[in-house]
Tab-separated table of C-alpha atoms in Angstrom:
chain	number	residue	atom	x	y	z
O	1	ASP	CA	106.962	130.557	135.275
O	2	GLU	CA	106.064	131.566	131.722
O	3	ARG	CA	105.793	135.268	132.432
O	4	HIS	CA	108.563	137.685	131.553
O	5	ARG	CA	109.897	140.572	133.536
O	6	PRO	CA	108.702	143.878	132.046
O	7	ASP	CA	111.247	146.278	130.626
O	8	SER	CA	110.365	148.772	133.333
O	9	LEU	CA	108.880	148.410	136.793
O	10	PRO	CA	105.192	149.298	137.192
O	11	HIS	CA	104.304	152.878	138.020
O	12	LEU	CA	103.579	153.320	141.712
O	13	THR	CA	101.356	156.078	143.026
O	14	GLY	CA	102.372	158.258	145.931
O	15	ASP	CA	100.101	156.341	148.298
O	16	SER	CA	101.575	152.966	147.370
O	17	VAL	CA	105.145	154.219	147.763
O	18	ASN	CA	104.380	155.355	151.319
O	19	MET	CA	102.834	152.035	152.324
O	20	THR	CA	105.043	149.358	153.843
O	21	THR	CA	104.559	145.625	153.413
O	22	TRP	CA	106.112	143.098	155.764
O	23	TYR	CA	107.124	139.481	155.469
O	24	ALA	CA	106.608	138.074	158.972
O	25	ILE	CA	107.570	134.473	159.784
O	26	PRO	CA	109.047	132.183	162.394
O	27	SER	CA	112.441	130.985	161.147
O	28	LYS	CA	114.412	128.032	162.475
O	29	ARG	CA	116.987	127.557	159.719
O	30	PRO	CA	120.648	128.518	160.176
O	31	PRO	CA	121.223	132.182	159.299
O	32	ALA	CA	122.978	131.468	155.986
O	33	GLU	CA	120.061	129.325	154.783
O	34	ALA	CA	117.367	131.721	155.959
O	35	GLU	CA	119.150	134.713	154.453
O	36	SER	CA	119.102	133.221	150.948
O	37	SER	CA	115.295	133.379	151.006
O	38	LEU	CA	114.887	136.612	152.967
O	39	ARG	CA	117.227	138.478	150.634
O	40	GLN	CA	114.746	137.934	147.813
O	41	TRP	CA	111.906	139.413	149.853
O	42	ARG	CA	113.935	142.516	150.676
O	43	GLN	CA	114.882	142.946	147.027
O	44	GLN	CA	111.187	143.093	146.098
O	45	GLY	CA	110.508	145.824	148.639
O	46	TYR	CA	109.365	143.946	151.740
O	47	ARG	CA	110.453	144.566	155.292
O	48	VAL	CA	111.249	141.380	157.203
O	49	ALA	CA	110.116	140.435	160.712
O	50	LEU	CA	111.264	137.171	162.283
O	51	TRP	CA	110.532	135.019	165.298
O	52	ARG	CA	113.671	133.127	166.349
O	53	ASP	CA	113.666	130.584	169.137
O	54	SER	CA	115.591	131.287	172.330
O	55	GLY	CA	119.229	130.368	171.786
O	56	ASP	CA	119.087	130.427	167.983
O	57	GLU	CA	121.549	132.623	166.127
O	58	PRO	CA	119.972	135.948	165.112
O	59	VAL	CA	119.267	136.663	161.459
O	60	ALA	CA	119.525	140.149	159.957
O	61	CYS	CA	116.018	141.611	159.653
O	62	ASP	CA	113.970	144.738	160.315
O	63	MET	CA	112.316	143.374	163.452
O	64	LEU	CA	113.258	140.366	165.577
O	65	LEU	CA	111.274	138.677	168.337
O	66	THR	CA	112.798	135.856	170.362
O	67	GLY	CA	111.568	133.449	172.991
O	68	PRO	CA	110.527	129.832	173.508
O	69	TYR	CA	108.691	128.773	170.357
O	70	PRO	CA	104.937	129.189	171.048
O	71	GLY	CA	103.713	127.484	167.868
O	72	TYR	CA	103.302	128.868	164.373
O	73	ALA	CA	100.068	130.820	164.805
O	74	ARG	CA	101.090	132.398	168.101
O	75	ALA	CA	104.464	133.435	166.676
O	76	VAL	CA	102.894	135.023	163.594
O	77	ASN	CA	100.207	136.752	165.658
O	78	ALA	CA	102.888	138.191	167.943
O	79	LEU	CA	104.850	139.469	164.960
O	80	CYS	CA	101.759	141.000	163.356
O	81	GLY	CA	100.796	142.680	166.608
O	82	GLU	CA	104.214	144.285	166.953
O	83	ILE	CA	104.270	145.380	163.314
O	84	VAL	CA	100.922	147.190	163.414
O	85	ARG	CA	101.882	148.761	166.753
O	86	ARG	CA	105.260	150.022	165.556
O	87	ASP	CA	104.618	150.803	161.880
O	88	ALA	CA	101.684	153.096	161.115
O	89	ASP	CA	102.445	152.840	157.378
O	90	CYS	CA	102.044	149.065	157.248
O	91	GLN	CA	98.926	148.013	155.350
O	92	TRP	CA	99.664	144.376	154.438
O	93	ILE	CA	101.583	141.565	156.120
O	94	VAL	CA	102.610	138.386	154.305
O	95	THR	CA	103.433	135.209	156.168
O	96	GLY	CA	104.707	131.777	155.202
O	97	GLY	CA	108.134	130.350	155.928
O	98	ASP	CA	111.834	130.733	155.219
O	99	ASP	CA	111.439	128.336	152.280
O	100	ILE	CA	109.045	130.550	150.306
O	101	GLN	CA	110.049	133.058	147.640
O	102	PRO	CA	108.261	136.282	146.668
O	103	ASP	CA	106.747	136.777	143.251
O	104	PRO	CA	109.815	137.812	141.235
O	105	PHE	CA	107.979	140.091	138.812
O	106	SER	CA	105.945	142.265	141.188
O	107	LEU	CA	107.020	144.793	143.782
O	108	ALA	CA	105.542	144.572	147.269
O	109	ALA	CA	104.033	148.061	147.039
O	110	GLN	CA	102.202	147.303	143.804
O	111	ILE	CA	100.655	144.077	145.114
O	112	ALA	CA	99.665	145.866	148.323
O	113	MET	CA	97.930	148.605	146.364
O	114	ASP	CA	96.133	145.999	144.244
O	115	CYS	CA	94.884	144.313	147.403
O	116	THR	CA	93.692	147.540	148.993
O	117	VAL	CA	91.782	148.465	145.848
O	118	HIS	CA	90.280	144.986	145.513
O	119	PHE	CA	89.007	144.824	149.106
O	120	GLY	CA	88.200	148.519	149.390
O	121	GLY	CA	90.498	148.603	152.422
O	122	THR	CA	92.622	146.131	154.336
O	123	PHE	CA	90.077	143.676	155.725
O	124	GLY	CA	90.934	140.699	153.568
O	125	VAL	CA	93.263	137.825	152.709
O	126	MET	CA	94.958	137.418	149.333
O	127	GLN	CA	96.693	134.169	148.384
O	128	PRO	CA	98.913	133.937	145.293
O	129	THR	CA	98.200	130.585	143.622
O	130	GLY	CA	100.635	130.644	140.712
O	131	ASP	CA	102.786	127.892	142.265
O	132	ARG	CA	100.985	124.861	140.815
O	133	TRP	CA	102.799	122.206	142.856
O	134	GLY	CA	100.683	119.075	143.277
O	135	GLU	CA	98.168	120.018	140.578
O	136	ASP	CA	95.849	117.093	139.895
O	137	ALA	CA	93.890	116.026	136.831
O	138	LYS	CA	91.082	118.408	137.803
O	139	GLY	CA	93.499	121.366	137.914
O	140	SER	CA	93.559	121.725	141.705
O	141	ALA	CA	96.967	122.396	143.300
O	142	TYR	CA	97.923	122.316	146.981
O	143	ILE	CA	97.888	126.099	147.229
O	144	ASP	CA	94.286	126.269	145.992
O	145	ARG	CA	93.118	124.512	149.166
O	146	ILE	CA	95.016	126.489	151.821
O	147	CYS	CA	96.336	129.974	152.509
O	148	GLY	CA	99.937	128.852	152.857
O	149	SER	CA	101.646	132.174	152.080
O	150	PRO	CA	98.858	134.722	152.549
O	151	TRP	CA	98.697	138.466	152.335
O	152	MET	CA	96.739	139.656	155.381
O	153	GLY	CA	95.471	143.211	155.578
O	154	ARG	CA	96.124	145.470	158.544
O	155	GLU	CA	92.473	145.525	159.555
O	156	TRP	CA	92.283	141.733	159.300
O	157	CYS	CA	95.281	141.464	161.614
O	158	GLU	CA	93.820	143.935	164.094
O	159	ARG	CA	90.245	142.615	164.248
O	160	MET	CA	90.163	138.850	163.697
O	161	TYR	CA	89.382	136.411	166.506
O	162	GLY	CA	87.996	139.249	168.587
O	163	GLY	CA	91.176	141.258	168.105
O	164	ARG	CA	93.567	138.487	169.167
O	165	GLY	CA	95.306	138.253	165.784
O	166	PRO	CA	94.866	137.036	162.215
O	167	LEU	CA	95.361	133.302	162.918
O	168	PHE	CA	93.688	130.778	165.229
O	169	GLU	CA	96.163	129.882	167.962
O	170	GLY	CA	94.773	126.467	168.859
O	171	TYR	CA	96.919	124.663	166.283
O	172	ALA	CA	100.600	124.131	166.968
O	173	HIS	CA	101.521	124.031	163.273
O	174	MET	CA	99.363	122.079	160.806
O	175	PHE	CA	95.942	123.322	159.629
O	176	VAL	CA	96.551	126.970	160.561
O	177	ASP	CA	96.572	127.771	156.842
O	178	GLU	CA	93.444	125.710	156.097
O	179	GLU	CA	91.424	127.419	158.825
O	180	LEU	CA	92.595	130.801	157.557
O	181	GLN	CA	91.213	129.990	154.115
O	182	GLY	CA	87.968	128.642	155.564
O	183	VAL	CA	87.403	131.720	157.706
O	184	ALA	CA	88.268	134.127	154.876
O	185	VAL	CA	85.817	132.332	152.564
O	186	ARG	CA	83.152	132.430	155.280
O	187	LEU	CA	83.577	136.203	155.591
O	188	GLY	CA	83.727	136.810	151.824
O	189	ALA	CA	87.262	138.113	152.238
O	190	LEU	CA	89.442	135.729	150.181
O	191	TRP	CA	91.119	136.654	146.883
O	192	GLN	CA	93.142	133.987	145.075
O	193	ARG	CA	95.492	135.240	142.332
O	194	ARG	CA	96.848	132.813	139.761
O	195	ASP	CA	98.888	135.618	138.180
O	196	LEU	CA	101.155	135.824	141.249
O	197	CYS	CA	103.588	133.049	142.192
O	198	GLN	CA	105.207	132.673	145.610
O	199	HIS	CA	107.226	129.518	145.044
O	200	HIS	CA	107.346	127.126	147.997
O	201	ASP	CA	110.723	125.415	148.118
O	202	HIS	CA	109.266	122.589	150.211
O	203	TRP	CA	111.571	119.794	151.334
O	204	MET	CA	109.388	117.288	149.474
O	205	ARG	CA	110.353	119.031	146.225
O	206	SER	CA	114.079	118.595	146.839
O	207	GLU	CA	116.157	115.871	145.257
O	208	SER	CA	116.822	114.248	148.630
O	209	ARG	CA	113.253	114.645	149.943
O	210	GLN	CA	114.858	114.934	153.370
O	211	MET	CA	112.727	116.549	156.061
O	212	PRO	CA	114.581	119.148	158.178
O	213	ALA	CA	115.012	117.895	161.731
O	214	PHE	CA	113.163	120.855	163.250
O	215	LEU	CA	109.982	119.861	161.384
O	216	ALA	CA	109.893	116.283	162.652
O	217	MET	CA	107.508	116.910	165.549
O	218	ALA	CA	105.147	119.116	163.529
O	219	ASN	CA	104.946	116.480	160.798
O	220	SER	CA	104.497	113.458	163.065
O	221	PRO	CA	101.407	111.283	162.430
O	222	LYS	CA	100.160	111.963	165.973
O	223	HIS	CA	100.435	115.725	165.551
O	224	TRP	CA	98.781	115.609	162.135
O	225	GLN	CA	95.856	113.483	163.366
O	226	GLU	CA	95.230	115.672	166.402
O	227	SER	CA	95.348	118.876	164.358
O	228	GLN	CA	93.108	117.451	161.644
O	229	ALA	CA	90.554	116.338	164.223
O	230	LEU	CA	90.557	119.821	165.768
O	231	PHE	CA	90.153	121.419	162.346
O	232	ASN	CA	87.238	119.147	161.448
O	233	ARG	CA	85.462	119.961	164.716
O	234	ARG	CA	85.981	123.662	164.274
O	235	LYS	CA	84.913	123.640	160.629
O	236	ALA	CA	81.705	121.765	161.471
O	237	ALA	CA	80.962	124.358	164.173
O	238	GLY	CA	81.649	127.348	161.882
O	239	PHE	CA	85.124	128.113	163.276
O	240	PRO	CA	83.916	129.452	166.644
O	241	GLY	CA	85.680	132.532	167.955
O	242	HIS	CA	86.831	133.755	164.540
O	243	GLU	CA	84.461	136.702	164.585
O	244	PRO	CA	86.181	140.064	164.048
O	245	ALA	CA	86.123	142.673	166.749
O	246	VAL	CA	83.765	145.552	166.118
O	247	ARG	CA	85.516	148.310	164.240
O	248	VAL	CA	85.710	151.493	166.282
O	249	ALA	CA	85.080	154.662	164.289
O	250	ALA	CA	88.044	157.017	164.201
């Protein structure tokens, strides 16, 4: 990253200081490995919510849900539902994985305030696109085509899919992020920011290029083909069921 950390942190207004921003993910890695990533999120001002499978060692966090793994979208939706129920100050929830790092030069509260101002509220999805992994000759990187580590506003989390959660639960793992982008574009609610970088420490970027064992099923050719076929059907049909619940006046 060619940017440089400013000499002083950005000024935060009273409203932004009072807001809370969460990083909410399912995590399967051993605690020591997961903690190395989650520590960075906490240092930048995020609270951390985790889904851990039944029998896995717990990881230190602000909120922990456990149970048989229901799939990525269902786990994230469950976490988001608990966060908005328990934390009235939460305005934005970020998701991704325990191999993603926060933007090192921006505090959570400042990005959250930027998002709220941009959308005029919290019905929206913001994806940092500063991680240019896989950029091709036309300047398109992997992160330009998906919402792989999105910021999802409180209202988006509360209203999407008829109020069932921010993500479509029909995918077990793959294509959740591509449908999220497609739906956000369809609703005019996507903001991509090249000035923010949430680095994805993907296993394909490692020296060994060794896939973690717990990802083997999700990355199998059969799983990929089935999920891609489902995505293509849903995209052609306009992502049925994505419609947000009607907002009830306070």
